[in-house]
Tab-separated table of C-alpha atoms in Angstrom:
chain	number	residue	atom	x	y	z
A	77	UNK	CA	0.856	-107.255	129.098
A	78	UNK	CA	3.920	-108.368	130.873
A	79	UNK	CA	6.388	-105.404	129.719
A	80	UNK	CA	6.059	-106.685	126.391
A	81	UNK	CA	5.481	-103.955	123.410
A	82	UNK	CA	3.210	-104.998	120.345
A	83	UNK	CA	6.940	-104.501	118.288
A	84	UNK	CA	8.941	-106.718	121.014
A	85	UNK	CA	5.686	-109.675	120.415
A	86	UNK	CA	5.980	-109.524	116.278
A	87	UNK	CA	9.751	-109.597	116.572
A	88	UNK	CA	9.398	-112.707	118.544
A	89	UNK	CA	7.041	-114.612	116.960
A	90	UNK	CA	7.293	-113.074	113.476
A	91	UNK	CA	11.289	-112.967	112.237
A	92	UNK	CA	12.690	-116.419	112.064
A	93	UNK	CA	15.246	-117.859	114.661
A	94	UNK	CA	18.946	-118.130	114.203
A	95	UNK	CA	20.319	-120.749	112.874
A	96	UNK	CA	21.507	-123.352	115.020
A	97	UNK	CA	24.772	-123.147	114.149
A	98	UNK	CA	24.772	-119.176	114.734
A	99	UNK	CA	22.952	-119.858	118.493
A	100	UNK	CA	25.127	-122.905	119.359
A	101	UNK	CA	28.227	-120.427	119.119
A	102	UNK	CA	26.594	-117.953	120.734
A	103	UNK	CA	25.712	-120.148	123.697
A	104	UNK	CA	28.477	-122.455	124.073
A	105	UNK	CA	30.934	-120.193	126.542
A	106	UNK	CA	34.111	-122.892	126.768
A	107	UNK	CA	36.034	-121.815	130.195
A	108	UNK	CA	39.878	-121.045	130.871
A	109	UNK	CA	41.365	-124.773	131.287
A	110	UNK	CA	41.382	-125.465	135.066
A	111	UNK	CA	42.848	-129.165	134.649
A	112	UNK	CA	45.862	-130.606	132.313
A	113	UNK	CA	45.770	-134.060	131.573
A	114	UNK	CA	49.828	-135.609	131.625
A	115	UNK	CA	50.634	-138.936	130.420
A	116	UNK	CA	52.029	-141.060	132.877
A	117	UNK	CA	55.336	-143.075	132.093
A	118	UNK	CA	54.912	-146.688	130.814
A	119	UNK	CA	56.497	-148.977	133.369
A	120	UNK	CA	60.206	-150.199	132.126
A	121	UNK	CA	60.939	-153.710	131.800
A	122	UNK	CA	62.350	-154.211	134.580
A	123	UNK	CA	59.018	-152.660	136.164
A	124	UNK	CA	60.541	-150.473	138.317
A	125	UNK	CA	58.681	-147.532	137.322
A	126	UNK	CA	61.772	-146.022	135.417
A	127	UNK	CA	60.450	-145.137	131.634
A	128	UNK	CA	62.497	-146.019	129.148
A	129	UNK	CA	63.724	-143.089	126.316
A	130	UNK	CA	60.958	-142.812	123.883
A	131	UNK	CA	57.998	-144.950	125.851
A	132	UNK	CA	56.035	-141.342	126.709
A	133	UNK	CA	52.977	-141.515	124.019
A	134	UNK	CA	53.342	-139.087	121.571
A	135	UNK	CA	50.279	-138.995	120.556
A	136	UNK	CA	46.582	-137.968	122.947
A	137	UNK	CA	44.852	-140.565	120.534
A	138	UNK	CA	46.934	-143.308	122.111
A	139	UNK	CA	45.386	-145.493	125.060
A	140	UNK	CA	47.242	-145.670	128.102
A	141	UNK	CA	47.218	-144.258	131.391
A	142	UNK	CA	46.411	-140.505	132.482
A	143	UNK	CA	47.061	-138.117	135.390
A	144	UNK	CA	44.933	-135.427	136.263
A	145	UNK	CA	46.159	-132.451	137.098
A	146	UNK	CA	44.325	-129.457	138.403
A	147	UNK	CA	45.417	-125.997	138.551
A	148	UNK	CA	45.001	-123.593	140.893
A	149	UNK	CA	41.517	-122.128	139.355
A	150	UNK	CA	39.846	-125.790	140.091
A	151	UNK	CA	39.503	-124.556	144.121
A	152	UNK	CA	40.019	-128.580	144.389
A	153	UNK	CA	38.747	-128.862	148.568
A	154	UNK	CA	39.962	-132.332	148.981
A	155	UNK	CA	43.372	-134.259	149.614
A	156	UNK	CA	45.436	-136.071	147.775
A	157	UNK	CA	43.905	-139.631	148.786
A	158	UNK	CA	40.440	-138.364	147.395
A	159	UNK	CA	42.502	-136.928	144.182
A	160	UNK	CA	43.787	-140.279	143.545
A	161	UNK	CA	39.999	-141.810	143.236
A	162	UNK	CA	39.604	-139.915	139.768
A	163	UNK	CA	40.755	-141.838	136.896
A	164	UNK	CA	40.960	-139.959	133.787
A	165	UNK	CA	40.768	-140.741	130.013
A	166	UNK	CA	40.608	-139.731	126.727
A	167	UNK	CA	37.955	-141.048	124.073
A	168	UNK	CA	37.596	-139.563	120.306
A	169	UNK	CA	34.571	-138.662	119.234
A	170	UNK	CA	32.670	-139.753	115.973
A	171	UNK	CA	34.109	-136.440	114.176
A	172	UNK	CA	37.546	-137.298	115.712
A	173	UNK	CA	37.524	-135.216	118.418
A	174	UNK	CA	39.420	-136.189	121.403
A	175	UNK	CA	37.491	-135.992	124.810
A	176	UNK	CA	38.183	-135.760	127.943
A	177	UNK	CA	36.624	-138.189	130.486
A	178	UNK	CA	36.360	-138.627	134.389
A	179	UNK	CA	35.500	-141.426	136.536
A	180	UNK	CA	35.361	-140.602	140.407
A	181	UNK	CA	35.597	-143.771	142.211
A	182	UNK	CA	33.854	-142.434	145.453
A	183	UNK	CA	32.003	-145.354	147.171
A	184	UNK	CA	33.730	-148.658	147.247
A	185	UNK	CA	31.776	-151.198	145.868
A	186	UNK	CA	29.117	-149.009	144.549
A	187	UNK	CA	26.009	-150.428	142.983
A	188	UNK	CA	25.427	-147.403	140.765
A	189	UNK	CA	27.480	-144.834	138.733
A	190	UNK	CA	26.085	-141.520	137.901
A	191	UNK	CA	27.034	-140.101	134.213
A	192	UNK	CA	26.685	-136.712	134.555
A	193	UNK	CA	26.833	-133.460	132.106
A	194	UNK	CA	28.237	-130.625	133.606
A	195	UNK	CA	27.020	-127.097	132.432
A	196	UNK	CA	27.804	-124.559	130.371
A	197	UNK	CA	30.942	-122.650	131.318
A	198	UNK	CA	32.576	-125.432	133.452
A	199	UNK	CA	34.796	-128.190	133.222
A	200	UNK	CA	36.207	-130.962	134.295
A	201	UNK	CA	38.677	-129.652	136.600
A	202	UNK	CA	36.198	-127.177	138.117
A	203	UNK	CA	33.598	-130.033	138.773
A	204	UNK	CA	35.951	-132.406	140.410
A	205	UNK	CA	35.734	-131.195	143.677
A	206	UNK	CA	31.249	-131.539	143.120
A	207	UNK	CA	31.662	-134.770	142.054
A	208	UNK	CA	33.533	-136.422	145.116
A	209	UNK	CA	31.115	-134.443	147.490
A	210	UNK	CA	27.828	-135.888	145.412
A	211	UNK	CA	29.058	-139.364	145.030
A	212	UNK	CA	30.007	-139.983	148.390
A	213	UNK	CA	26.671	-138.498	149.840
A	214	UNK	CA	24.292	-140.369	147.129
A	215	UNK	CA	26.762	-143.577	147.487
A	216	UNK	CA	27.461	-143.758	143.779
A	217	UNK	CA	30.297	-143.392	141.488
A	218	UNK	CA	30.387	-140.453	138.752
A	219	UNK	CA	31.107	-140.537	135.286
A	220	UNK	CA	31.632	-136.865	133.622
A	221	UNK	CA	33.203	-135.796	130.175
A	222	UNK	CA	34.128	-132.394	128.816
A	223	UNK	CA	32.434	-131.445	125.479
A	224	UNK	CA	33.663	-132.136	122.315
A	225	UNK	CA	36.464	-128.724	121.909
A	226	UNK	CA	35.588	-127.390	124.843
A	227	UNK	CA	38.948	-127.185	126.553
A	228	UNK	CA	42.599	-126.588	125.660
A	229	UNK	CA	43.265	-129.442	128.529
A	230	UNK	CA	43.090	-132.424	126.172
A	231	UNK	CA	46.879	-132.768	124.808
A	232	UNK	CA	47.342	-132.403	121.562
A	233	UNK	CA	49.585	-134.608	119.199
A	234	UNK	CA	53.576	-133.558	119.559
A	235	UNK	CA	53.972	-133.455	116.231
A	236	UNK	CA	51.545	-130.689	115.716
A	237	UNK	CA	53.560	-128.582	118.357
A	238	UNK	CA	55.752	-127.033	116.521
């Protein structure tokens, strides 16, 4: 009976389930961060590039503009010119949850854009490398987000720093 004891059968369909809250901990395995996302300086007014003391955002809830960057753990195969395709971004959740989100320009002009949900385990920064490979051989663009808490790589508010 396919290495299954009449005990092993009555335990399975017999004794209730978990609870989801009990199996979603149990299955949700958030990795070691392999990606930081930095905030990159507002442009002074003159526009030269030069950020004026205090024009950083303080805060990860802010909107502005993001810079990926991956650690060594990512295993990131591509150069700089295909690292500068991926635009990051951070969105809050409806529980006000900050996420992290990643759009991989890979085709120019692309009809499509695939959203995609990386697994369990993963994130961002480990995928990034995937994600250029598949959207340049399918000829689409790729939209990916990290789960809500799953990594230490969305920046948290200074003020909560210390």
């Amino acid at each position: 009976m396919n290495g299954l004891s009449v005990t092993e059968l009555c335990c399975l369909f017999c004794c209730p389930p978990c609870p989801g809250r009990i199996a979603a901990k149990l299955a949700f395995l958030p990795p070691e961060p392999t990606y930081s996302l930095v905030p990159e300086p507002e442009l002074g007014p003159g526009g030269n590039g030069a950020a004026p003391s205090g024009t950083l955002r303080a805060s990860a809830g802010t909107p502005g503009r993001w810079k990926l960057h991956l650690m060594e753990r990512a295993d990131f195969q591509y150069s700089q010119r295909e690292l500068d395709t991926i635009e990051v971004f951070l969105t809050k959740s409806s529980r006000g949850n900050r996420i992290a989100c990643m759009y991989v320009r890979c085709v120019p002009g692309a009809r499509y854009t695939v959203l995609f949900s990386h697994g369990n385990a993963v994130d961002l920064g480990q995928m990034s490398s995937f994600y250029i490979g598949l959207g340049s051989r399918i000829n689409c663009n790729i939209f990916s987000y990290d789960y809500s808490g799953s990594t230490s790589a969305v920046p948290r508010p200074w003020s909560r720093c210390g």
